[in-house]
Short mmCIF file of C-alpha atoms in Angstrom, two decimals:
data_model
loop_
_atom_site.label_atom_id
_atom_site.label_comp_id
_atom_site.label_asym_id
_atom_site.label_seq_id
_atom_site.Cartn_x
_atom_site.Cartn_y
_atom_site.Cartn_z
CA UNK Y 1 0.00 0.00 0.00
CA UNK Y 2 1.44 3.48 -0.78
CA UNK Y 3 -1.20 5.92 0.76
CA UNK Y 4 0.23 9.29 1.83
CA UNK Y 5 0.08 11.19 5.11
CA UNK Y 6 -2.32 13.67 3.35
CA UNK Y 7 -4.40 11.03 2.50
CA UNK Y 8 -5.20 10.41 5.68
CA UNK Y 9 -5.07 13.72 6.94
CA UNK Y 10 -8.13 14.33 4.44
CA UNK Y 11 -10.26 10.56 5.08
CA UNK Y 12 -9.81 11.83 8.88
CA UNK Y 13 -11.13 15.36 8.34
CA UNK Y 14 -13.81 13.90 6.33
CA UNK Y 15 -14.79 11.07 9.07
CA UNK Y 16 -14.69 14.01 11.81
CA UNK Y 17 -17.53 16.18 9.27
CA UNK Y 18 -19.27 13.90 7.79
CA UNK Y 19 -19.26 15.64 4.74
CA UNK Y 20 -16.56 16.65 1.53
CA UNK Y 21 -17.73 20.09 1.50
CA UNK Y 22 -16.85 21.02 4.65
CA UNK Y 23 -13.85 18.53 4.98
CA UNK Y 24 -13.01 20.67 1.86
CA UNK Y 25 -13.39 24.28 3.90
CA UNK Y 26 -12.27 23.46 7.20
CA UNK Y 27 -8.75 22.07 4.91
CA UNK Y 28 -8.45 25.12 2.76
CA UNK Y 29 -8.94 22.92 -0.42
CA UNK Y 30 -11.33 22.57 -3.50
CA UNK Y 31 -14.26 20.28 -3.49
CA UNK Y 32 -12.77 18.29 -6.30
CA UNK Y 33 -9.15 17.87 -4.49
CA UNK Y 34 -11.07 16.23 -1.86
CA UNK Y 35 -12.67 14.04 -3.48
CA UNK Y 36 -9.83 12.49 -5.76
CA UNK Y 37 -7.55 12.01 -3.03
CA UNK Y 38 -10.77 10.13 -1.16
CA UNK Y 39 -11.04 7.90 -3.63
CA UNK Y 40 -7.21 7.41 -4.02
CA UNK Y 41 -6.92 6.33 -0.80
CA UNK Y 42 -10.24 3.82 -1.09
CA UNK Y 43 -8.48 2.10 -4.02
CA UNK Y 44 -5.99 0.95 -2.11
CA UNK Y 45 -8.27 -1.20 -0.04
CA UNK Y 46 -11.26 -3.35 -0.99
CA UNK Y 47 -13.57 -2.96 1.87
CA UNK Y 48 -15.20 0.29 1.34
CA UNK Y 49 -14.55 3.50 3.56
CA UNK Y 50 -17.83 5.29 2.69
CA UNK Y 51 -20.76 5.17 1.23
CA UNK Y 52 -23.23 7.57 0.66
CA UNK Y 53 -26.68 7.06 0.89
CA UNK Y 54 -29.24 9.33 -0.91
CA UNK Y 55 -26.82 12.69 -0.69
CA UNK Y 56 -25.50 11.82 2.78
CA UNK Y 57 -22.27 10.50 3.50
CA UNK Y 58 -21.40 7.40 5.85
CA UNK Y 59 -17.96 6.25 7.41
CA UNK Y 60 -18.38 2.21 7.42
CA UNK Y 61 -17.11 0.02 10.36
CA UNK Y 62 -14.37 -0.69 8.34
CA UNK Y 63 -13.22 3.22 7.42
CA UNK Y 64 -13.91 4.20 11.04
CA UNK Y 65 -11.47 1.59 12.13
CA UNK Y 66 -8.72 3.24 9.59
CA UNK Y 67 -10.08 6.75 10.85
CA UNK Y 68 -8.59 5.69 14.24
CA UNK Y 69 -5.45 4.34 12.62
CA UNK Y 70 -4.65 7.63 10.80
CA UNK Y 71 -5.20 9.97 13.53
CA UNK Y 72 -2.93 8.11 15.90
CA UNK Y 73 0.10 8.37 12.58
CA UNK Y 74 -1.07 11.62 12.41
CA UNK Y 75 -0.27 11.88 16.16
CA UNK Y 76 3.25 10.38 15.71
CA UNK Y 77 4.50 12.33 13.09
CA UNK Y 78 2.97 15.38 14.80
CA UNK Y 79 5.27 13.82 17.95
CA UNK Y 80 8.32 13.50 15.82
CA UNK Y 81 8.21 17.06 14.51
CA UNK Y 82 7.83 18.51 17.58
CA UNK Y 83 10.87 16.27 18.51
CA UNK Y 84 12.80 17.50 15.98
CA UNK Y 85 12.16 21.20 17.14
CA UNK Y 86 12.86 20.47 20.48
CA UNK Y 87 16.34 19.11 20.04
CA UNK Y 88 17.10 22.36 18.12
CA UNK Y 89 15.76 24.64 21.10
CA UNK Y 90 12.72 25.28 20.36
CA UNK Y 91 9.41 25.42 21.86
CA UNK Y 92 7.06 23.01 19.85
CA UNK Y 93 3.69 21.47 20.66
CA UNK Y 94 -0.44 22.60 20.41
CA UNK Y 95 -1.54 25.50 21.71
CA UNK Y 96 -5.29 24.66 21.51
CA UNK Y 97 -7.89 27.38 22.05
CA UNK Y 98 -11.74 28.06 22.23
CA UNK Y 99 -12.96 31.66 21.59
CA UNK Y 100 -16.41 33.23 21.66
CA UNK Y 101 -17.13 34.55 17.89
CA UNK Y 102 -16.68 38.14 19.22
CA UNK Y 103 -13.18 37.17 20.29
CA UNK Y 104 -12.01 36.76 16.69
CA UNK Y 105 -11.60 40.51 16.78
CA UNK Y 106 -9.73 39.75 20.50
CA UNK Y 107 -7.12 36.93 20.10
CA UNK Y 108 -5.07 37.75 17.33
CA UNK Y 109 -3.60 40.41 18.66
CA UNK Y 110 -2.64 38.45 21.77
CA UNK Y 111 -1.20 35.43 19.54
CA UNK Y 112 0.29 37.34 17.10
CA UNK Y 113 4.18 37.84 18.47
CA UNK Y 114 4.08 34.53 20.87
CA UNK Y 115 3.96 32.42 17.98
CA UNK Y 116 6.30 34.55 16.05
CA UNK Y 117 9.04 34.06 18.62
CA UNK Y 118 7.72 30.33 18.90
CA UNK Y 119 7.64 29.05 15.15
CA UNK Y 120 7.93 25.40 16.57
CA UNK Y 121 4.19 25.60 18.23
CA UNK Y 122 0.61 24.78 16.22
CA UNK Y 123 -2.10 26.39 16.94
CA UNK Y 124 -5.72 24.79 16.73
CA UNK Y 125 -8.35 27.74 17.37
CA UNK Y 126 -11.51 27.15 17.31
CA UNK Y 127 -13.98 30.10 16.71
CA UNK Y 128 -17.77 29.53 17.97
CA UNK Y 129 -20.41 30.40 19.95
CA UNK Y 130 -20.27 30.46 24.22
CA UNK Y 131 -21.80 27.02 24.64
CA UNK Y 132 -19.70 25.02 22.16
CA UNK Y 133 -16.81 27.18 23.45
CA UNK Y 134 -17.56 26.40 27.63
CA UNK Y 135 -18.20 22.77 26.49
CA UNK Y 136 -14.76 22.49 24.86
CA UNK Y 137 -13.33 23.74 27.90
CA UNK Y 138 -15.18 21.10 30.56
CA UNK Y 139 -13.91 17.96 27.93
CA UNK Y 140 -10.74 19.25 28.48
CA UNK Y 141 -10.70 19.84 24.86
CA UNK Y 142 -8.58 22.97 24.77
CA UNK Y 143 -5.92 24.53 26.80
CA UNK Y 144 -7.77 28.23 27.29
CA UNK Y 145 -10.89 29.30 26.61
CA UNK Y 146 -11.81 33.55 25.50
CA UNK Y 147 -15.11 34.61 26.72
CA UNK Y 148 -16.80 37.77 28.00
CA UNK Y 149 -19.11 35.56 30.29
CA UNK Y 150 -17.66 33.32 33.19
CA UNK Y 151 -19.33 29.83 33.19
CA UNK Y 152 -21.91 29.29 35.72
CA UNK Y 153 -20.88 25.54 36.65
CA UNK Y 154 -17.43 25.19 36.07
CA UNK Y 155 -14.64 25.61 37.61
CA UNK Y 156 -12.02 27.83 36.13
CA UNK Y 157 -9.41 30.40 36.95
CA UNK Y 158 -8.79 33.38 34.58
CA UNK Y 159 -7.12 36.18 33.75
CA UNK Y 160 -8.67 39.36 32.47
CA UNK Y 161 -7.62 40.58 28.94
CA UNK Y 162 -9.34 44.02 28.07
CA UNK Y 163 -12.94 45.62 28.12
CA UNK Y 164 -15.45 44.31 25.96
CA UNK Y 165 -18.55 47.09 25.84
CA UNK Y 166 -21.81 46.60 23.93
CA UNK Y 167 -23.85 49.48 22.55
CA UNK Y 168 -27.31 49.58 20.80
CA UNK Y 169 -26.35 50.18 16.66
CA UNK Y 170 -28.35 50.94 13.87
CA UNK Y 171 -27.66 51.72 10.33
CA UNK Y 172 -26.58 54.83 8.58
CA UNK Y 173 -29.75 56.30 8.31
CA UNK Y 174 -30.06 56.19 12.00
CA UNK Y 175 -31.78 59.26 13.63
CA UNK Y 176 -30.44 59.21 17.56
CA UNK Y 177 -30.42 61.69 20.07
CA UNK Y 178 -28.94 62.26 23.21
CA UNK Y 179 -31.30 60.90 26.14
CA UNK Y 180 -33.18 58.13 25.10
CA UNK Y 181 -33.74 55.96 28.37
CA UNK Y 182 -33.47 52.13 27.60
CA UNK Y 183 -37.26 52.00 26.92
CA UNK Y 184 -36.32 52.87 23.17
CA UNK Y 185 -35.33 49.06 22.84
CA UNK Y 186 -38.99 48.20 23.13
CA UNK Y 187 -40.04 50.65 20.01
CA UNK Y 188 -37.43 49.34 17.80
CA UNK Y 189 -37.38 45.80 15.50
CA UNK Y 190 -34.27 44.27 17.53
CA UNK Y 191 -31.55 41.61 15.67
CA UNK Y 192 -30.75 38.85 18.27
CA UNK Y 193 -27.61 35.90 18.36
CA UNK Y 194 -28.72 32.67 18.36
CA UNK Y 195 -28.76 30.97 21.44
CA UNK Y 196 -25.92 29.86 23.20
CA UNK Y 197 -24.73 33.45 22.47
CA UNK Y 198 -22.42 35.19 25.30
CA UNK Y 199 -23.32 38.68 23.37
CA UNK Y 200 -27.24 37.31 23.61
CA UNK Y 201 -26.53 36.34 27.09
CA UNK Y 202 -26.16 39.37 28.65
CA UNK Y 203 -28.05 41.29 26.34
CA UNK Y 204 -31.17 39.29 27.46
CA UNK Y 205 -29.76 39.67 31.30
CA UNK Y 206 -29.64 43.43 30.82
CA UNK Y 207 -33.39 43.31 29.47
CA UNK Y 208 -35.07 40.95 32.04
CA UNK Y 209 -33.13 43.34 34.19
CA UNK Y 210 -35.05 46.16 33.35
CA UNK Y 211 -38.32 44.52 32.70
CA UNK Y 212 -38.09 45.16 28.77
CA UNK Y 213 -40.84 43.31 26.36
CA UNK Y 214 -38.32 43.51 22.91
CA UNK Y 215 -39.71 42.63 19.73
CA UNK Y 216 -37.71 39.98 17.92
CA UNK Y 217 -36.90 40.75 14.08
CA UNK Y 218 -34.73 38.00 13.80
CA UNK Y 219 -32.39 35.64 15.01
CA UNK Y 220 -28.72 34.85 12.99
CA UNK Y 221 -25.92 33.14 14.08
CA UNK Y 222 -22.81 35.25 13.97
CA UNK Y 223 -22.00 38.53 14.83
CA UNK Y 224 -21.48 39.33 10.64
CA UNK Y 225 -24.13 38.48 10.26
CA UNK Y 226 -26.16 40.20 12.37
CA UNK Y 227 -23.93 43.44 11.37
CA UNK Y 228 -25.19 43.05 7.67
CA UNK Y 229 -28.62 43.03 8.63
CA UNK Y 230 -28.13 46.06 10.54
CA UNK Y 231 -25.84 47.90 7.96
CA UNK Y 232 -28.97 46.98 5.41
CA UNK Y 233 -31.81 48.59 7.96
CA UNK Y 234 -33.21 45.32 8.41
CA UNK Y 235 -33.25 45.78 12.78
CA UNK Y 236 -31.16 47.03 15.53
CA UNK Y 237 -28.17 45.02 17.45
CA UNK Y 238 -26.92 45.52 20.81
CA UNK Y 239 -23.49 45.01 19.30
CA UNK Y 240 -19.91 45.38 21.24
CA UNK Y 241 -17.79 47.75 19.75
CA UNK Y 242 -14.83 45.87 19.03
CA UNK Y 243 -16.57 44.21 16.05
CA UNK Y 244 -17.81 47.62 14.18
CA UNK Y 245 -14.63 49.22 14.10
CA UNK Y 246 -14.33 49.44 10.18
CA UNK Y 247 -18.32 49.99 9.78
CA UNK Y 248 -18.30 53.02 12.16
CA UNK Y 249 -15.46 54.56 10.24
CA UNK Y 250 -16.73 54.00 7.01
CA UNK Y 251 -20.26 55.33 8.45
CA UNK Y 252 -22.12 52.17 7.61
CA UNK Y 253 -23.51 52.10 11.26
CA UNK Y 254 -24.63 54.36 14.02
CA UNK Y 255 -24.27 54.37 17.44
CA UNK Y 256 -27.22 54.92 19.36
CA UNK Y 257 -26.57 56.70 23.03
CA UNK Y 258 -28.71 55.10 25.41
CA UNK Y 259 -29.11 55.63 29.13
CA UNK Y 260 -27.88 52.60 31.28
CA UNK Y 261 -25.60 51.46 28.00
CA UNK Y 262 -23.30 50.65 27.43
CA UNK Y 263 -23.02 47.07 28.43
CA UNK Y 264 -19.93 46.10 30.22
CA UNK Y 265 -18.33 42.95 30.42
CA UNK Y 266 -14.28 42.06 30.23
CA UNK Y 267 -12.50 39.62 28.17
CA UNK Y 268 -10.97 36.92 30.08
CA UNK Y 269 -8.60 34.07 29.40
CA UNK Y 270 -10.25 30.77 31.45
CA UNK Y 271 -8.88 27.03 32.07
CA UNK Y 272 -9.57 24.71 33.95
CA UNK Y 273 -8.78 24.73 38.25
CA UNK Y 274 -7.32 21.29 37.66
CA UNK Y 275 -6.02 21.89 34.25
CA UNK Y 276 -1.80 20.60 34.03
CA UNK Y 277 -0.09 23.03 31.58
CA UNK Y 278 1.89 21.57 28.29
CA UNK Y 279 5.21 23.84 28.36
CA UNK Y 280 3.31 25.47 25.33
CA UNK Y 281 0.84 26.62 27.24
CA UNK Y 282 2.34 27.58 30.05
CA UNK Y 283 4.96 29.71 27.91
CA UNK Y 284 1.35 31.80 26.56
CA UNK Y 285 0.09 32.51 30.24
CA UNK Y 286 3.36 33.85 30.94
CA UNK Y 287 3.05 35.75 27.45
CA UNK Y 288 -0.29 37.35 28.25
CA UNK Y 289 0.28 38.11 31.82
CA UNK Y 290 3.46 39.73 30.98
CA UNK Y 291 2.75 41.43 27.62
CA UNK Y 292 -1.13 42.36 27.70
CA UNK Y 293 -1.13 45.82 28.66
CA UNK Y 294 1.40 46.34 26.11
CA UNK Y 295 -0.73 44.65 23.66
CA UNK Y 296 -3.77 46.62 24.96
CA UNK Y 297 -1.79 49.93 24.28
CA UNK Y 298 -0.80 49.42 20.90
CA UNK Y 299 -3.44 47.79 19.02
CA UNK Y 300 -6.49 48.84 21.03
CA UNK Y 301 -5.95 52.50 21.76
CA UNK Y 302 -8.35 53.76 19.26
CA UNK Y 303 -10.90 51.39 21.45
CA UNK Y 304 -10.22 53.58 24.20
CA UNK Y 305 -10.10 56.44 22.54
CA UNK Y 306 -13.63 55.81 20.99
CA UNK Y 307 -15.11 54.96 24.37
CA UNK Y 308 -14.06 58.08 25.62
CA UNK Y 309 -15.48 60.04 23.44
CA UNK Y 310 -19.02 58.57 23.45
CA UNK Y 311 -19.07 59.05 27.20
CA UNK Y 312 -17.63 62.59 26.89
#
């Protein structure tokens, strides 16, 4: 048999999705590349792998026992790389992370020069919503965790990152005055996150707060999205600010001053009480504890600058 590492590395992507197409995205390939090297890897055995079944793919018995196979060569060579790395002085391993979808406008700021003094380390991020990110975190899935809202039943330790405020937007056509009280969100057609949310969780704390009865336009499932509806006057988002950077400046959206808003919540690095650091991930703790208010200074300053303003 002559199958090749990235033969594998594909079959296993595709047993872990289920599907070509997003075996295909989550790899950065074509559709087509895919499916060639699938099927160059299936003619080397004569069991089948797959099967598909109206327009839904299967993993047989058979390809799910080579799915386990591959991932533990996969591990190996992984194992020897990092070996390799190591003897040469450098730090090598995973550094595997959750993050809230807001946080993709966070984290790579905080990444960025760790793993450019650290060329030997992988990263495996993983960018989703607050349940799929706190559930990561309790399988032990992931060596940190990014999220605005602490876990109710789990027990973590953190450190804090930066601010994360949320305002009310609307689109460019926006008429807002000074002095609205927070009764304005129950006149206006309101854009939520899909549930599971961290920006929908404390948006809908802030409103059962205040006794608010909000009418629901819609319900999407990332935070782009729910900034296109609002940049094409389809609603209004309680939005944090970190994420409209770009639209604000280009005057695609509107802030909306309300009293009691904004919302306030911090960004915080979490793990697990009991979790054992890799060296890898150690080395980042000491990275953001050491380097974040740096960091802070030089890429966020116009977020603090911007803040000020709107509560001048």
């Amino acid at each position: 048999m002559q199958y090749t590492l990235h033969q594998l590395q594909i079959f296993l992507k595709i047993t872990q999705t289920m599907s070509i197409t997003k075996a295909a995205e989550e790899l950065h390939l074509t559709q087509p590349a895919v499916s060639i090297q699938l099927k160059n890897l299936q003619d080397q055995f004569e069991i089948p792998l797959t099967e598909v079944i109206g327009r839904q793919l299967y993993v047989t018995d058979f390809g799910a026992e080579i799915a386990v196979a591959a991932e533990k060569i996969l591990a190996e060579v992984h194992a020897i790389n990092y070996k390799t790395q190591a003897y040469k002085g450098q730090l090598t391993g995973r550094l595997k992370l959750s993050v809230v979808s807001t946080g993709k406008y966070v984290i790579p700021y905080f990444l960025s020069d760790f793993l450019k003094q650290h060329q030997g380390i992988e990263l495996v991020l993983d960018v989703t919503n607050k349940a799929r990110v706190i559930e990561s975190l309790e399988k032990n899935e992931v060596d940190f965790s990014l999220v605005s809202v602490l876990p109710d039943k789990l027990m973590v330790d953190a450190t804090e990152l930066m601010q994360n405020k949320l305002y009310l937007v609307g689109g460019k056509d926006t008429e807002s005055s000074k002095g609205s009280t927070h009764h304005i969100l129950e006149q206006l057609p309101i854009i939520y996150r899909e549930e599971g949310s961290g920006t929908r969780h404390t948006m809908e704390r802030y409103l059962s707060a205040h006794n608010l009865k909000v009418r629901k336009k819609m319900e999407l499932t990332s935070n782009e999205a729910v900034k296109q509806a609002v940049i094409a006057g389809l609603g209004y988002a309680i939005m944090p600010l970190i994420g409209i950077k770009n639209e604000l400046i280009n005057g695609e959206v509107k802030i909306i001053p309300v009293k009691g808003l904004p919302l306030n919540s911090v960004w915080k690095m979490i793990w697990l009480k009991s979790k054992a650091f890799s060296p890898v991930a150690a080395a980042f703790l000491l990275h953001l504890q050491k380097e974040k208010t740096r960091i802070i200074h030089e890429k966020f300053s116009w977020f603090e600058q911007y803040v000020a303003q709107l509560e001048a």
